[in-house]
GROMACS .gro file of C-alpha atoms in nm:
model
  471
    1UNK     CA    1  -1.060  -0.523   1.866
    2UNK     CA    2  -1.367  -0.738   1.806
    3UNK     CA    3  -1.593  -0.472   1.955
    4UNK     CA    4  -1.463  -0.193   1.733
    5UNK     CA    5  -1.479  -0.420   1.429
    6UNK     CA    6  -1.843  -0.504   1.489
    7UNK     CA    7  -1.938  -0.142   1.548
    8UNK     CA    8  -1.742  -0.030   1.245
    9UNK     CA    9  -1.903  -0.290   1.021
   10UNK     CA   10  -2.252  -0.199   1.143
   11UNK     CA   11  -2.214   0.175   1.089
   12UNK     CA   12  -2.036   0.142   0.755
   13UNK     CA   13  -2.305  -0.097   0.633
   14UNK     CA   14  -2.565   0.166   0.716
   15UNK     CA   15  -2.366   0.440   0.541
   16UNK     CA   16  -2.321   0.242   0.221
   17UNK     CA   17  -2.677   0.109   0.222
   18UNK     CA   18  -2.817   0.461   0.240
   19UNK     CA   19  -2.572   0.605  -0.011
   20UNK     CA   20  -2.569   0.321  -0.260
   21UNK     CA   21  -2.848   0.063  -0.216
   22UNK     CA   22  -2.755  -0.124  -0.534
   23UNK     CA   23  -2.407  -0.192  -0.403
   24UNK     CA   24  -2.550  -0.330  -0.082
   25UNK     CA   25  -2.836  -0.532  -0.228
   26UNK     CA   26  -2.614  -0.662  -0.503
   27UNK     CA   27  -2.470  -0.914  -0.262
   28UNK     CA   28  -2.138  -0.748  -0.183
   29UNK     CA   29  -2.068  -0.509   0.095
   30UNK     CA   30  -1.718  -0.372   0.130
   31UNK     CA   31  -1.675  -0.225   0.472
   32UNK     CA   32  -1.388  -0.037   0.626
   33UNK     CA   33  -1.209  -0.133   0.947
   34UNK     CA   34  -0.941  -0.299   0.748
   35UNK     CA   35  -1.179  -0.307   0.453
   36UNK     CA   36  -1.317  -0.650   0.499
   37UNK     CA   37  -1.501  -0.771   0.193
   38UNK     CA   38  -1.812  -0.977   0.252
   39UNK     CA   39  -1.886  -1.169  -0.066
   40UNK     CA   40  -2.248  -1.274  -0.114
   41UNK     CA   41  -2.326  -1.148   0.235
   42UNK     CA   42  -2.699  -1.118   0.179
   43UNK     CA   43  -2.887  -1.435   0.256
   44UNK     CA   44  -3.196  -1.349   0.053
   45UNK     CA   45  -3.203  -1.568  -0.257
   46UNK     CA   46  -3.351  -1.284  -0.460
   47UNK     CA   47  -3.062  -1.060  -0.362
   48UNK     CA   48  -2.814  -1.335  -0.438
   49UNK     CA   49  -2.968  -1.382  -0.783
   50UNK     CA   50  -2.953  -1.005  -0.834
   51UNK     CA   51  -2.579  -1.011  -0.772
   52UNK     CA   52  -2.524  -1.312  -0.995
   53UNK     CA   53  -2.720  -1.146  -1.274
   54UNK     CA   54  -2.481  -0.851  -1.284
   55UNK     CA   55  -2.220  -0.842  -1.558
   56UNK     CA   56  -1.872  -0.964  -1.477
   57UNK     CA   57  -1.743  -0.611  -1.526
   58UNK     CA   58  -1.981  -0.471  -1.264
   59UNK     CA   59  -1.897  -0.750  -1.022
   60UNK     CA   60  -1.526  -0.679  -1.060
   61UNK     CA   61  -1.585  -0.307  -1.007
   62UNK     CA   62  -1.775  -0.390  -0.687
   63UNK     CA   63  -1.480  -0.603  -0.575
   64UNK     CA   64  -1.190  -0.373  -0.660
   65UNK     CA   65  -1.354  -0.029  -0.641
   66UNK     CA   66  -1.664  -0.081  -0.425
   67UNK     CA   67  -1.745   0.290  -0.396
   68UNK     CA   68  -1.740   0.352  -0.771
   69UNK     CA   69  -2.114   0.423  -0.793
   70UNK     CA   70  -2.095   0.710  -0.544
   71UNK     CA   71  -2.007   1.068  -0.628
   72UNK     CA   72  -1.671   1.169  -0.487
   73UNK     CA   73  -1.813   1.391  -0.215
   74UNK     CA   74  -2.010   1.094  -0.080
   75UNK     CA   75  -1.703   0.870  -0.094
   76UNK     CA   76  -1.512   1.120   0.118
   77UNK     CA   77  -1.797   1.141   0.369
   78UNK     CA   78  -1.796   0.764   0.416
   79UNK     CA   79  -1.418   0.752   0.463
   80UNK     CA   80  -1.420   1.044   0.706
   81UNK     CA   81  -1.693   0.877   0.913
   82UNK     CA   82  -1.497   0.550   0.914
   83UNK     CA   83  -1.192   0.723   1.059
   84UNK     CA   84  -1.408   0.898   1.320
   85UNK     CA   85  -1.522   0.557   1.441
   86UNK     CA   86  -1.164   0.434   1.472
   87UNK     CA   87  -1.052   0.742   1.665
   88UNK     CA   88  -1.358   0.724   1.892
   89UNK     CA   89  -1.274   0.365   1.976
   90UNK     CA   90  -0.911   0.461   2.043
   91UNK     CA   91  -1.027   0.734   2.283
   92UNK     CA   92  -1.263   0.491   2.455
   93UNK     CA   93  -0.993   0.227   2.497
   94UNK     CA   94  -0.740   0.478   2.628
   95UNK     CA   95  -1.001   0.611   2.873
   96UNK     CA   96  -1.071   0.258   2.994
   97UNK     CA   97  -0.700   0.187   3.036
   98UNK     CA   98  -0.632   0.508   3.230
   99UNK     CA   99  -0.954   0.523   3.429
  100UNK     CA  100  -0.997   0.884   3.318
  101UNK     CA  101  -1.249   1.006   3.062
  102UNK     CA  102  -1.032   1.142   2.781
  103UNK     CA  103  -1.152   1.390   2.519
  104UNK     CA  104  -1.209   1.272   2.164
  105UNK     CA  105  -0.920   1.306   1.921
  106UNK     CA  106  -0.974   1.598   1.683
  107UNK     CA  107  -1.015   1.479   1.324
  108UNK     CA  108  -0.949   1.743   1.059
  109UNK     CA  109  -1.147   1.740   0.732
  110UNK     CA  110  -1.037   1.466   0.496
  111UNK     CA  111  -0.790   1.574   0.227
  112UNK     CA  112  -0.920   1.467  -0.115
  113UNK     CA  113  -0.711   1.316  -0.390
  114UNK     CA  114  -0.628   1.570  -0.662
  115UNK     CA  115  -0.689   1.291  -0.916
  116UNK     CA  116  -1.000   1.073  -0.891
  117UNK     CA  117  -0.972   0.840  -1.190
  118UNK     CA  118  -0.690   0.630  -1.343
  119UNK     CA  119  -0.455   0.736  -1.063
  120UNK     CA  120  -0.264   0.417  -0.992
  121UNK     CA  121   0.105   0.419  -1.089
  122UNK     CA  122   0.138   0.048  -1.007
  123UNK     CA  123  -0.097  -0.241  -1.087
  124UNK     CA  124  -0.059  -0.617  -1.060
  125UNK     CA  125  -0.261  -0.858  -1.274
  126UNK     CA  126  -0.301  -1.229  -1.201
  127UNK     CA  127  -0.359  -1.531  -1.425
  128UNK     CA  128  -0.644  -1.777  -1.380
  129UNK     CA  129  -0.953  -1.921  -1.545
  130UNK     CA  130  -1.147  -1.648  -1.719
  131UNK     CA  131  -1.516  -1.599  -1.784
  132UNK     CA  132  -1.482  -1.815  -2.097
  133UNK     CA  133  -1.297  -2.088  -1.907
  134UNK     CA  134  -0.958  -2.007  -2.060
  135UNK     CA  135  -0.693  -2.054  -1.791
  136UNK     CA  136  -0.462  -1.811  -1.968
  137UNK     CA  137  -0.668  -1.507  -1.870
  138UNK     CA  138  -0.492  -1.201  -1.726
  139UNK     CA  139  -0.693  -0.983  -1.491
  140UNK     CA  140  -0.821  -0.959  -1.135
  141UNK     CA  141  -1.011  -1.208  -0.923
  142UNK     CA  142  -1.374  -1.244  -0.833
  143UNK     CA  143  -1.440  -1.516  -0.576
  144UNK     CA  144  -1.205  -1.692  -0.337
  145UNK     CA  145  -0.974  -1.990  -0.342
  146UNK     CA  146  -1.144  -2.122  -0.029
  147UNK     CA  147  -1.477  -2.141  -0.210
  148UNK     CA  148  -1.310  -2.259  -0.530
  149UNK     CA  149  -1.509  -2.007  -0.730
  150UNK     CA  150  -1.232  -1.780  -0.861
  151UNK     CA  151  -1.293  -1.619  -1.197
  152UNK     CA  152  -1.029  -1.393  -1.353
  153UNK     CA  153  -1.181  -1.087  -1.520
  154UNK     CA  154  -0.992  -0.830  -1.725
  155UNK     CA  155  -0.982  -0.486  -1.567
  156UNK     CA  156  -1.036  -0.272  -1.877
  157UNK     CA  157  -1.333  -0.090  -1.722
  158UNK     CA  158  -1.185  -0.015  -1.377
  159UNK     CA  159  -1.175   0.352  -1.281
  160UNK     CA  160  -0.857   0.343  -1.074
  161UNK     CA  161  -0.620   0.195  -1.334
  162UNK     CA  162  -0.471   0.392  -1.625
  163UNK     CA  163  -0.514   0.274  -1.981
  164UNK     CA  164  -0.143   0.196  -2.014
  165UNK     CA  165  -0.164  -0.068  -1.741
  166UNK     CA  166  -0.467  -0.226  -1.907
  167UNK     CA  167  -0.292  -0.229  -2.244
  168UNK     CA  168   0.015  -0.408  -2.107
  169UNK     CA  169  -0.210  -0.662  -1.932
  170UNK     CA  170  -0.398  -0.733  -2.256
  171UNK     CA  171  -0.072  -0.780  -2.444
  172UNK     CA  172   0.066  -1.012  -2.175
  173UNK     CA  173  -0.249  -1.222  -2.205
  174UNK     CA  174  -0.199  -1.239  -2.582
  175UNK     CA  175   0.162  -1.345  -2.530
  176UNK     CA  176   0.097  -1.625  -2.282
  177UNK     CA  177  -0.188  -1.758  -2.498
  178UNK     CA  178   0.065  -1.798  -2.778
  179UNK     CA  179   0.323  -1.956  -2.547
  180UNK     CA  180   0.352  -2.337  -2.526
  181UNK     CA  181   0.401  -2.305  -2.149
  182UNK     CA  182   0.106  -2.322  -1.912
  183UNK     CA  183   0.023  -2.066  -1.643
  184UNK     CA  184   0.125  -2.136  -1.285
  185UNK     CA  185  -0.200  -2.104  -1.092
  186UNK     CA  186  -0.128  -2.347  -0.807
  187UNK     CA  187   0.243  -2.395  -0.747
  188UNK     CA  188   0.237  -2.770  -0.689
  189UNK     CA  189   0.021  -2.823  -1.001
  190UNK     CA  190   0.300  -2.704  -1.230
  191UNK     CA  191   0.289  -2.432  -1.493
  192UNK     CA  192   0.515  -2.133  -1.537
  193UNK     CA  193   0.366  -1.795  -1.633
  194UNK     CA  194   0.253  -1.599  -1.332
  195UNK     CA  195   0.138  -1.244  -1.264
  196UNK     CA  196   0.260  -0.922  -1.419
  197UNK     CA  197   0.321  -0.588  -1.245
  198UNK     CA  198   0.315  -0.261  -1.436
  199UNK     CA  199   0.465   0.064  -1.305
  200UNK     CA  200   0.428   0.402  -1.473
  201UNK     CA  201   0.520   0.760  -1.395
  202UNK     CA  202   0.359   1.094  -1.476
  203UNK     CA  203   0.571   1.124  -1.790
  204UNK     CA  204   0.426   0.798  -1.923
  205UNK     CA  205   0.739   0.585  -1.882
  206UNK     CA  206   0.648   0.221  -1.826
  207UNK     CA  207   0.813  -0.069  -1.646
  208UNK     CA  208   0.675  -0.423  -1.667
  209UNK     CA  209   0.778  -0.707  -1.434
  210UNK     CA  210   0.686  -1.062  -1.536
  211UNK     CA  211   0.690  -1.335  -1.270
  212UNK     CA  212   0.774  -1.690  -1.374
  213UNK     CA  213   0.790  -2.023  -1.191
  214UNK     CA  214   1.084  -2.222  -1.331
  215UNK     CA  215   0.959  -2.559  -1.199
  216UNK     CA  216   1.216  -2.804  -1.343
  217UNK     CA  217   1.284  -2.628  -1.672
  218UNK     CA  218   1.654  -2.623  -1.769
  219UNK     CA  219   1.819  -2.282  -1.776
  220UNK     CA  220   1.870  -2.278  -2.153
  221UNK     CA  221   1.499  -2.339  -2.212
  222UNK     CA  222   1.403  -2.059  -1.971
  223UNK     CA  223   1.636  -1.832  -2.169
  224UNK     CA  224   1.445  -1.913  -2.489
  225UNK     CA  225   1.117  -1.807  -2.328
  226UNK     CA  226   1.276  -1.488  -2.197
  227UNK     CA  227   1.394  -1.413  -2.550
  228UNK     CA  228   1.041  -1.471  -2.679
  229UNK     CA  229   0.905  -1.231  -2.418
  230UNK     CA  230   1.153  -0.959  -2.521
  231UNK     CA  231   1.080  -1.019  -2.889
  232UNK     CA  232   0.706  -0.988  -2.833
  233UNK     CA  233   0.723  -0.662  -2.636
  234UNK     CA  234   0.995  -0.491  -2.842
  235UNK     CA  235   0.933  -0.605  -3.201
  236UNK     CA  236   0.604  -0.796  -3.193
  237UNK     CA  237   0.244  -0.698  -3.113
  238UNK     CA  238   0.345  -0.592  -2.761
  239UNK     CA  239   0.563  -0.313  -2.897
  240UNK     CA  240   0.249  -0.098  -2.890
  241UNK     CA  241   0.306  -0.080  -2.512
  242UNK     CA  242   0.626   0.120  -2.569
  243UNK     CA  243   0.793  -0.026  -2.259
  244UNK     CA  244   1.091   0.152  -2.108
  245UNK     CA  245   1.188  -0.144  -1.886
  246UNK     CA  246   1.110  -0.516  -1.898
  247UNK     CA  247   1.200  -0.724  -1.594
  248UNK     CA  248   1.174  -1.097  -1.528
  249UNK     CA  249   1.182  -1.275  -1.194
  250UNK     CA  250   1.206  -1.651  -1.150
  251UNK     CA  251   1.009  -1.704  -0.834
  252UNK     CA  252   0.925  -2.028  -0.656
  253UNK     CA  253   0.736  -1.846  -0.380
  254UNK     CA  254   0.435  -1.618  -0.376
  255UNK     CA  255   0.656  -1.318  -0.305
  256UNK     CA  256   1.034  -1.306  -0.346
  257UNK     CA  257   1.262  -1.016  -0.267
  258UNK     CA  258   1.542  -0.914  -0.499
  259UNK     CA  259   1.784  -1.082  -0.257
  260UNK     CA  260   1.592  -1.411  -0.268
  261UNK     CA  261   1.554  -1.412  -0.645
  262UNK     CA  262   1.708  -1.123  -0.840
  263UNK     CA  263   1.500  -0.918  -1.079
  264UNK     CA  264   1.651  -0.971  -1.423
  265UNK     CA  265   1.648  -0.673  -1.657
  266UNK     CA  266   1.566  -0.824  -1.996
  267UNK     CA  267   1.537  -0.498  -2.186
  268UNK     CA  268   1.550  -0.123  -2.141
  269UNK     CA  269   1.636   0.107  -1.853
  270UNK     CA  270   1.691  -0.028  -1.499
  271UNK     CA  271   1.471   0.239  -1.339
  272UNK     CA  272   1.195   0.488  -1.396
  273UNK     CA  273   1.183   0.824  -1.222
  274UNK     CA  274   0.905   1.028  -1.064
  275UNK     CA  275   0.893   1.386  -0.943
  276UNK     CA  276   0.722   1.470  -0.613
  277UNK     CA  277   0.712   1.823  -0.471
  278UNK     CA  278   1.009   1.927  -0.680
  279UNK     CA  279   1.220   1.625  -0.587
  280UNK     CA  280   1.312   1.345  -0.827
  281UNK     CA  281   1.289   0.982  -0.714
  282UNK     CA  282   1.431   0.666  -0.867
  283UNK     CA  283   1.195   0.370  -0.867
  284UNK     CA  284   1.327   0.014  -0.887
  285UNK     CA  285   1.127  -0.295  -0.977
  286UNK     CA  286   1.040  -0.384  -0.616
  287UNK     CA  287   1.064  -0.043  -0.448
  288UNK     CA  288   0.773   0.088  -0.243
  289UNK     CA  289   0.626   0.407  -0.381
  290UNK     CA  290   0.282   0.549  -0.305
  291UNK     CA  291   0.045   0.432  -0.580
  292UNK     CA  292  -0.121   0.773  -0.621
  293UNK     CA  293   0.154   1.025  -0.691
  294UNK     CA  294  -0.065   1.336  -0.685
  295UNK     CA  295  -0.222   1.236  -0.353
  296UNK     CA  296   0.123   1.143  -0.218
  297UNK     CA  297   0.220   1.508  -0.256
  298UNK     CA  298  -0.078   1.602  -0.037
  299UNK     CA  299   0.019   1.333   0.215
  300UNK     CA  300   0.382   1.442   0.239
  301UNK     CA  301   0.290   1.810   0.271
  302UNK     CA  302   0.047   1.719   0.549
  303UNK     CA  303   0.305   1.508   0.734
  304UNK     CA  304   0.562   1.785   0.706
  305UNK     CA  305   0.323   2.045   0.845
  306UNK     CA  306   0.198   1.824   1.129
  307UNK     CA  307   0.550   1.723   1.232
  308UNK     CA  308   0.636   2.084   1.321
  309UNK     CA  309   1.000   1.985   1.277
  310UNK     CA  310   1.250   2.270   1.299
  311UNK     CA  311   1.604   2.335   1.185
  312UNK     CA  312   1.752   2.202   1.509
  313UNK     CA  313   1.562   1.872   1.498
  314UNK     CA  314   1.664   1.528   1.383
  315UNK     CA  315   1.397   1.353   1.176
  316UNK     CA  316   1.372   0.980   1.238
  317UNK     CA  317   1.202   0.824   0.935
  318UNK     CA  318   1.099   0.466   1.019
  319UNK     CA  319   0.998   0.242   0.727
  320UNK     CA  320   1.134   0.508   0.493
  321UNK     CA  321   1.102   0.320   0.164
  322UNK     CA  322   1.288   0.505  -0.111
  323UNK     CA  323   1.337   0.804   0.120
  324UNK     CA  324   1.058   1.029  -0.006
  325UNK     CA  325   0.942   1.171   0.329
  326UNK     CA  326   1.293   1.226   0.464
  327UNK     CA  327   1.425   1.387   0.148
  328UNK     CA  328   1.122   1.615   0.113
  329UNK     CA  329   1.152   1.720   0.478
  330UNK     CA  330   1.532   1.746   0.477
  331UNK     CA  331   1.530   2.123   0.427
  332UNK     CA  332   1.327   2.167   0.747
  333UNK     CA  333   1.554   1.973   0.982
  334UNK     CA  334   1.917   1.940   1.084
  335UNK     CA  335   1.947   1.572   0.998
  336UNK     CA  336   1.739   1.282   0.862
  337UNK     CA  337   1.791   0.918   0.958
  338UNK     CA  338   1.586   0.666   0.761
  339UNK     CA  339   1.541   0.295   0.835
  340UNK     CA  340   1.408   0.046   0.579
  341UNK     CA  341   1.406  -0.335   0.561
  342UNK     CA  342   1.430  -0.363   0.180
  343UNK     CA  343   1.794  -0.321   0.078
  344UNK     CA  344   1.717  -0.212  -0.277
  345UNK     CA  345   1.485   0.059  -0.144
  346UNK     CA  346   1.770   0.188   0.074
  347UNK     CA  347   1.999   0.197  -0.230
  348UNK     CA  348   1.729   0.395  -0.409
  349UNK     CA  349   1.695   0.628  -0.109
  350UNK     CA  350   2.069   0.697  -0.105
  351UNK     CA  351   2.066   0.758  -0.478
  352UNK     CA  352   1.763   0.986  -0.445
  353UNK     CA  353   1.934   1.194  -0.178
  354UNK     CA  354   2.236   1.238  -0.404
  355UNK     CA  355   2.015   1.304  -0.706
  356UNK     CA  356   1.844   1.589  -0.521
  357UNK     CA  357   2.171   1.718  -0.374
  358UNK     CA  358   2.054   1.645  -0.020
  359UNK     CA  359   2.350   1.591   0.211
  360UNK     CA  360   2.189   1.560   0.556
  361UNK     CA  361   2.018   1.222   0.504
  362UNK     CA  362   2.146   0.884   0.623
  363UNK     CA  363   1.961   0.566   0.526
  364UNK     CA  364   2.011   0.233   0.702
  365UNK     CA  365   1.904  -0.110   0.574
  366UNK     CA  366   1.764  -0.354   0.828
  367UNK     CA  367   1.466  -0.450   1.039
  368UNK     CA  368   1.349  -0.149   1.236
  369UNK     CA  369   1.310  -0.362   1.549
  370UNK     CA  370   1.680  -0.455   1.525
  371UNK     CA  371   1.829  -0.126   1.405
  372UNK     CA  372   1.627   0.129   1.599
  373UNK     CA  373   1.689   0.029   1.964
  374UNK     CA  374   2.067   0.042   1.919
  375UNK     CA  375   2.054   0.351   1.700
  376UNK     CA  376   1.832   0.548   1.931
  377UNK     CA  377   2.052   0.496   2.237
  378UNK     CA  378   2.323   0.692   2.058
  379UNK     CA  379   2.108   1.001   2.024
  380UNK     CA  380   2.167   1.112   2.381
  381UNK     CA  381   1.937   1.363   2.544
  382UNK     CA  382   2.042   1.677   2.358
  383UNK     CA  383   1.842   1.822   2.070
  384UNK     CA  384   1.495   1.733   1.956
  385UNK     CA  385   1.389   1.425   1.763
  386UNK     CA  386   1.075   1.411   1.555
  387UNK     CA  387   0.972   1.063   1.443
  388UNK     CA  388   0.767   0.976   1.136
  389UNK     CA  389   0.659   0.614   1.098
  390UNK     CA  390   0.495   0.471   0.788
  391UNK     CA  391   0.469   0.094   0.840
  392UNK     CA  392   0.292  -0.168   0.635
  393UNK     CA  393  -0.050  -0.301   0.731
  394UNK     CA  394   0.122  -0.520   0.989
  395UNK     CA  395   0.213  -0.213   1.195
  396UNK     CA  396   0.533  -0.167   1.394
  397UNK     CA  397   0.709  -0.440   1.589
  398UNK     CA  398   0.675  -0.405   1.967
  399UNK     CA  399   1.051  -0.346   2.001
  400UNK     CA  400   1.022  -0.043   1.770
  401UNK     CA  401   0.733   0.100   1.971
  402UNK     CA  402   0.928   0.036   2.291
  403UNK     CA  403   1.237   0.218   2.159
  404UNK     CA  404   1.030   0.517   2.045
  405UNK     CA  405   0.830   0.527   2.366
  406UNK     CA  406   1.129   0.499   2.600
  407UNK     CA  407   1.350   0.768   2.448
  408UNK     CA  408   1.272   1.098   2.625
  409UNK     CA  409   1.394   1.330   2.349
  410UNK     CA  410   1.125   1.217   2.104
  411UNK     CA  411   0.848   1.463   2.184
  412UNK     CA  412   0.641   1.430   1.868
  413UNK     CA  413   0.560   1.126   1.656
  414UNK     CA  414   0.361   1.122   1.332
  415UNK     CA  415   0.210   0.782   1.252
  416UNK     CA  416   0.088   0.716   0.896
  417UNK     CA  417  -0.140   0.413   0.873
  418UNK     CA  418  -0.318   0.254   0.579
  419UNK     CA  419  -0.498   0.017   0.819
  420UNK     CA  420  -0.552   0.196   1.150
  421UNK     CA  421  -0.804  -0.058   1.277
  422UNK     CA  422  -0.555  -0.347   1.268
  423UNK     CA  423  -0.215  -0.378   1.432
  424UNK     CA  424  -0.176  -0.001   1.417
  425UNK     CA  425  -0.442   0.023   1.688
  426UNK     CA  426  -0.221  -0.190   1.913
  427UNK     CA  427   0.070   0.044   1.836
  428UNK     CA  428  -0.144   0.348   1.923
  429UNK     CA  429  -0.237   0.200   2.261
  430UNK     CA  430   0.122   0.102   2.342
  431UNK     CA  431   0.240   0.454   2.269
  432UNK     CA  432  -0.022   0.602   2.501
  433UNK     CA  433  -0.074   0.353   2.785
  434UNK     CA  434   0.054   0.404   3.139
  435UNK     CA  435   0.406   0.280   3.208
  436UNK     CA  436   0.430  -0.099   3.217
  437UNK     CA  437   0.745  -0.255   3.361
  438UNK     CA  438   0.640  -0.600   3.247
  439UNK     CA  439   0.646  -0.497   2.880
  440UNK     CA  440   0.927  -0.249   2.937
  441UNK     CA  441   0.716   0.048   2.829
  442UNK     CA  442   0.870   0.282   3.084
  443UNK     CA  443   0.885   0.611   2.896
  444UNK     CA  444   0.642   0.897   2.938
  445UNK     CA  445   0.319   0.817   2.750
  446UNK     CA  446   0.232   0.995   2.427
  447UNK     CA  447  -0.105   1.163   2.377
  448UNK     CA  448  -0.286   1.166   2.040
  449UNK     CA  449  -0.349   1.534   1.968
  450UNK     CA  450  -0.483   1.553   1.614
  451UNK     CA  451  -0.553   1.332   1.313
  452UNK     CA  452  -0.631   1.378   0.947
  453UNK     CA  453  -0.725   1.140   0.666
  454UNK     CA  454  -0.573   1.165   0.320
  455UNK     CA  455  -0.759   0.994   0.038
  456UNK     CA  456  -0.503   0.804  -0.164
  457UNK     CA  457  -0.746   0.554  -0.317
  458UNK     CA  458  -1.062   0.703  -0.474
  459UNK     CA  459  -1.348   0.459  -0.545
  460UNK     CA  460  -1.227   0.226  -0.266
  461UNK     CA  461  -1.295   0.239   0.110
  462UNK     CA  462  -0.923   0.283   0.179
  463UNK     CA  463  -0.746   0.600   0.289
  464UNK     CA  464  -0.440   0.692   0.492
  465UNK     CA  465  -0.488   0.808   0.850
  466UNK     CA  466  -0.222   1.040   0.990
  467UNK     CA  467  -0.218   1.064   1.370
  468UNK     CA  468   0.004   1.301   1.568
  469UNK     CA  469   0.124   1.186   1.912
  470UNK     CA  470   0.288   1.430   2.154
  471UNK     CA  471   0.419   1.439   2.508
   0.00000   0.00000   0.00000
């Protein structure tokens, strides 16, 4: 992995330097292969001064949307070339493992996002010391905690966030600056107000989720502050946001699930809804949903076409989220079985299937590495199974890969990865390597046959890579 990372960094640095010299010489270079961000990478003092002399807005744009200076065609070229490097390295590693020179994996032209600006349907804003030193500043970070140089800058100028998200963030900042409670920046230093997440749909409906550290506040006092929050956003200055849902989560950890600390609906509707490819989906406060809805339609159409699933097949949807892929593909297959670790997402998936009058979908809550091995043994050897996996950046657990690899009826697997250079690369190799008794990878190896990138995140180096494996 170190070798591919170094090569990837070197080539991407060259691509960005040639396409956008200001971005490179400005002291920040955002490179792919996991999109590692090298802050103040340049050692030249003149270059360092050049970066420091930029406005805070430009610096934040370089941090959050590092390709923003490039025209969209150039952004797509850089992303396509990044994925070519990853697939070349995968071919090289598989060749080395097998002792046979394997052909390169065909990479189809990158699929652009239908929407280039203001496309995010979900944004999270943090609280920290701002440019003016005010610790009650709501925005996004420049700098790192390790270097103790974090500055929180408002994101009003960012190209990937819609105006509604920015408006809610500005109002939340106004609210906490009026509040007698302090922000919770470092948990053990006290404070209460934490980040805010805003979700919107194409119809403009808006959900806000406020995170709060209770520390040692009594329950009745927390209730007073919740009432103040509702008052501000429904009758006060924040009413301009026209929220449809306002949630509150008391969280003593960086991230809490609904099971660990329930999301409390303070005001409005419990859900918002989004339509994708003619299907309607319910979105809960913590449910996973692709952040670029228009590009998600392109992604799901691509996955459906590449899967080549037929009416006699069972679709196995691993890491199914709220069931979007399975429900959209349900008309193509005999049956859909979805697995998802987040219980609320599974409830949403079941509701979504009913909402769209889809009767051939079953959704199971649990860890894929626990559920799948037992589930897959019950499939038998009759009928075809097409698998679609869409894991987080951490990739799939080895037990999941082993179950998929060792079941002979799974002839085609579509892997969707937002970070194909990381743990996904390990997954790719385990799917394709020769049989290994020691690791219990005894099934017939898969072969990567085609790949395509889908740009879900314009102005950033990120995209989704879809790889088809067959045997």
